[in-house]
PDB file of C-alpha atoms in Angstrom:
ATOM      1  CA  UNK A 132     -49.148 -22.124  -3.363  1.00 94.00           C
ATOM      2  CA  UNK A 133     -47.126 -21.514  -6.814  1.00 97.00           C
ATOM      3  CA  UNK A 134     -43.242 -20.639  -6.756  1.00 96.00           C
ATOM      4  CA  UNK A 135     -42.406 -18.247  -9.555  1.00 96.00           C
ATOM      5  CA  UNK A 136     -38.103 -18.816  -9.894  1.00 97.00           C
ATOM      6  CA  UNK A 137     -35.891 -15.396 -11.771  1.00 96.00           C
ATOM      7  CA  UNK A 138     -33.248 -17.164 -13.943  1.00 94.00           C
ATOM      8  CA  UNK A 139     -30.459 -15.364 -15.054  1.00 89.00           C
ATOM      9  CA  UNK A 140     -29.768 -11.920 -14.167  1.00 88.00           C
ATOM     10  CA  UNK A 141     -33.531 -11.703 -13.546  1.00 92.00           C
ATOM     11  CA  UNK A 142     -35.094 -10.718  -9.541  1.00 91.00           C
ATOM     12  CA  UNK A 143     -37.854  -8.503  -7.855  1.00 91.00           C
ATOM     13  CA  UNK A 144     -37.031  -4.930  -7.194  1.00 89.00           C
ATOM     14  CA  UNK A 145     -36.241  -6.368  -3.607  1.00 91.00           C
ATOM     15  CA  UNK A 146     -33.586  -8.779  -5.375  1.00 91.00           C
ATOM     16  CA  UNK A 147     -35.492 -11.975  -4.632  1.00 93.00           C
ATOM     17  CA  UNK A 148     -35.118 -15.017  -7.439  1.00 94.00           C
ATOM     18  CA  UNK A 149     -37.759 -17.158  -6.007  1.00 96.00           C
ATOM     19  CA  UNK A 150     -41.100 -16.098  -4.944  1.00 94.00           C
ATOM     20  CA  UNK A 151     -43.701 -18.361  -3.250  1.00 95.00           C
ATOM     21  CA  UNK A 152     -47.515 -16.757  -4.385  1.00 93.00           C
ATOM     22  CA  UNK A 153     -50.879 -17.891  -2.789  1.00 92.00           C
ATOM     23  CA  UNK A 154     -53.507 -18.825  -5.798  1.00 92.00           C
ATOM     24  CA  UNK A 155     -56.715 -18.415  -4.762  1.00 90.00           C
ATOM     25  CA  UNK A 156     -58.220 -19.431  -7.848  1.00 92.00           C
ATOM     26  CA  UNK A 157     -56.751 -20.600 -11.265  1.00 92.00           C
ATOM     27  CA  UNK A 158     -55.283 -17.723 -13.419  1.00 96.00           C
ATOM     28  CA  UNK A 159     -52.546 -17.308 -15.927  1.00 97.00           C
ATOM     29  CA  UNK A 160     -48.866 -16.895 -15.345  1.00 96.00           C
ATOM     30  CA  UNK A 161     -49.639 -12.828 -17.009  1.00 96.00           C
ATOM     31  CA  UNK A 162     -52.361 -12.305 -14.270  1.00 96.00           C
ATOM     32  CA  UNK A 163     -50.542 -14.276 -11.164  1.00 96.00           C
ATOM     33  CA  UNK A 164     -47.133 -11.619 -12.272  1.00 95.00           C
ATOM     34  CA  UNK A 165     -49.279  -8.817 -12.324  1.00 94.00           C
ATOM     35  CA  UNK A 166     -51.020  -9.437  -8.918  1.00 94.00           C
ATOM     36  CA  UNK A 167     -47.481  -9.059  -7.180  1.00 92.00           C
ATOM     37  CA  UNK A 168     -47.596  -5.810  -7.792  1.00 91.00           C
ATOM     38  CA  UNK A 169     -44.514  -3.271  -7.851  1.00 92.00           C
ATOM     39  CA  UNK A 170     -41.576  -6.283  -6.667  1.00 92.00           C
ATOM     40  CA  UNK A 171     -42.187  -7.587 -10.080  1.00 93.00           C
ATOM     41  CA  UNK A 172     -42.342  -4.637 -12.190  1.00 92.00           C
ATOM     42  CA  UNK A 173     -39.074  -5.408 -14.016  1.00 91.00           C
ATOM     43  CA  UNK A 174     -40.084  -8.764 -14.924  1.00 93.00           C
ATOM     44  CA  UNK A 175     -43.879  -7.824 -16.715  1.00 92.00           C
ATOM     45  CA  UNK A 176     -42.022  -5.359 -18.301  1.00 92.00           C
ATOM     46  CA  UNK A 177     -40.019  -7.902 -20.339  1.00 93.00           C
ATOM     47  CA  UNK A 178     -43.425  -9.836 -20.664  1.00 93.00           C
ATOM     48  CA  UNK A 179     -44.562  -7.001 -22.307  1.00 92.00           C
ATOM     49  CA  UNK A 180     -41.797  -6.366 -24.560  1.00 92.00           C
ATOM     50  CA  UNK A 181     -42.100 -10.475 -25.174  1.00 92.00           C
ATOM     51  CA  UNK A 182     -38.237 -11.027 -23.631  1.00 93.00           C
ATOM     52  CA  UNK A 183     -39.629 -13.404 -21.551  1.00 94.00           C
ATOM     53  CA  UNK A 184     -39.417 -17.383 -21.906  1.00 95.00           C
ATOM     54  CA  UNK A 185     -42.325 -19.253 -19.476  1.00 97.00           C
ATOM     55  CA  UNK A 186     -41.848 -22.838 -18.226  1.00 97.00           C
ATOM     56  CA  UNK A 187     -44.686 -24.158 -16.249  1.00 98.00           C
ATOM     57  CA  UNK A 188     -43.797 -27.587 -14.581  1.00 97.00           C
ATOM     58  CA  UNK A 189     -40.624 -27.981 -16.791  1.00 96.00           C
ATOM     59  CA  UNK A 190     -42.612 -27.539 -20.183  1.00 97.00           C
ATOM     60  CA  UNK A 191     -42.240 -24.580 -22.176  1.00 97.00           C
ATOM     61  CA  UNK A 192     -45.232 -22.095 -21.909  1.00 97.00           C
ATOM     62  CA  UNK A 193     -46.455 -18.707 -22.015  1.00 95.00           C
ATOM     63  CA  UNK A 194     -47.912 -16.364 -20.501  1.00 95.00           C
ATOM     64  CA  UNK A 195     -51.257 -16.903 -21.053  1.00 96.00           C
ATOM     65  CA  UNK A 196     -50.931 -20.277 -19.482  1.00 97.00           C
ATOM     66  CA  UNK A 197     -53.285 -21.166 -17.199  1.00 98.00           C
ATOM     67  CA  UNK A 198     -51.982 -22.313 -13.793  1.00 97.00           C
ATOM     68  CA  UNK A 199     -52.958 -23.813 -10.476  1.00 94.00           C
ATOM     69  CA  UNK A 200     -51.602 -24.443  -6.786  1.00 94.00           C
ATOM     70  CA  UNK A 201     -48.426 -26.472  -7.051  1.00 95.00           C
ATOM     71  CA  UNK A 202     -47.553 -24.752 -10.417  1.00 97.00           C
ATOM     72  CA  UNK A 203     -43.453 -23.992 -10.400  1.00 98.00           C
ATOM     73  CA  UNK A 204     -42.925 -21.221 -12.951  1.00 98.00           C
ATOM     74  CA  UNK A 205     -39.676 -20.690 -14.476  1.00 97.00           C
ATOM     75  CA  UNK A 206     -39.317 -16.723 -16.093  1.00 96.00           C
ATOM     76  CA  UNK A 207     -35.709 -16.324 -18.032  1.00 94.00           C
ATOM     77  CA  UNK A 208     -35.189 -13.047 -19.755  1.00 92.00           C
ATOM     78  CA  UNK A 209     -33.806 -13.449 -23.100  1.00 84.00           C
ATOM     79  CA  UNK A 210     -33.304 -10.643 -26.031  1.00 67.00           C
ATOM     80  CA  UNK A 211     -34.317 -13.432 -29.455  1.00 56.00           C
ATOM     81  CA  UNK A 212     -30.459 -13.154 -30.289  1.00 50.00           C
ATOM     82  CA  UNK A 213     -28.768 -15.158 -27.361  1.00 50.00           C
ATOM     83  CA  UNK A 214     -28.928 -12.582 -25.052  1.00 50.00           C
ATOM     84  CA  UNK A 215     -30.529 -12.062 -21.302  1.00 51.00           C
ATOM     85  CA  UNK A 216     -32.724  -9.522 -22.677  1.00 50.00           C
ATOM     86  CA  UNK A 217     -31.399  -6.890 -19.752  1.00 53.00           C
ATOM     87  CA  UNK A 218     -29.617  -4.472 -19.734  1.00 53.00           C
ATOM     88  CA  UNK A 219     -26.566  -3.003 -17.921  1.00 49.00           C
ATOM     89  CA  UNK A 220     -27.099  -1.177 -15.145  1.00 47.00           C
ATOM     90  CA  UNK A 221     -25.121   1.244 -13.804  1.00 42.00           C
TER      91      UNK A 221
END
């Protein structure tokens, strides 16, 4: 099992901030967000646009970290000017 926390102003499309994932084999934290499908849309989108910053285990990462079971993953959005990276929604 890895937990994936949101920081921030970050969540799933169902507004969940921490998300428990089963690992069946080692992977990185890219291909572990993609395999949750449409919940975590928002959140590869910032990966993509490289708005993301990736802790795994309290150290700074990336995405193309490679993780196992018992992994915690941090994921803060942030804009490279102080910033969450998000935004408003109305």
């Amino acid at each position: 099992m890895v937990t994936i926390m949101l920081m921030g102003q970050l969540q799933t499309t169902e507004g969940e901030r921490d998300v428990a994932c089963q690992l069946p084999e080692p992977m990185t934290v890219r291909q572990l967000i993609q395999r949750q499908g449409e919940t975590m849309e928002p959140v590869l989108t910032l990966m993509k646009q490289k708005k993301l910053l990736v802790t795994v285990n309290k150290r700074i990462a990336s995405e193309d970290t490679r993780i196992q079971d018992g992994d915690a993953i941090k994921l803060v959005a942030h804009d490279g000017m102080g910033g969450s990276g998000l935004a408003p929604t109305f």
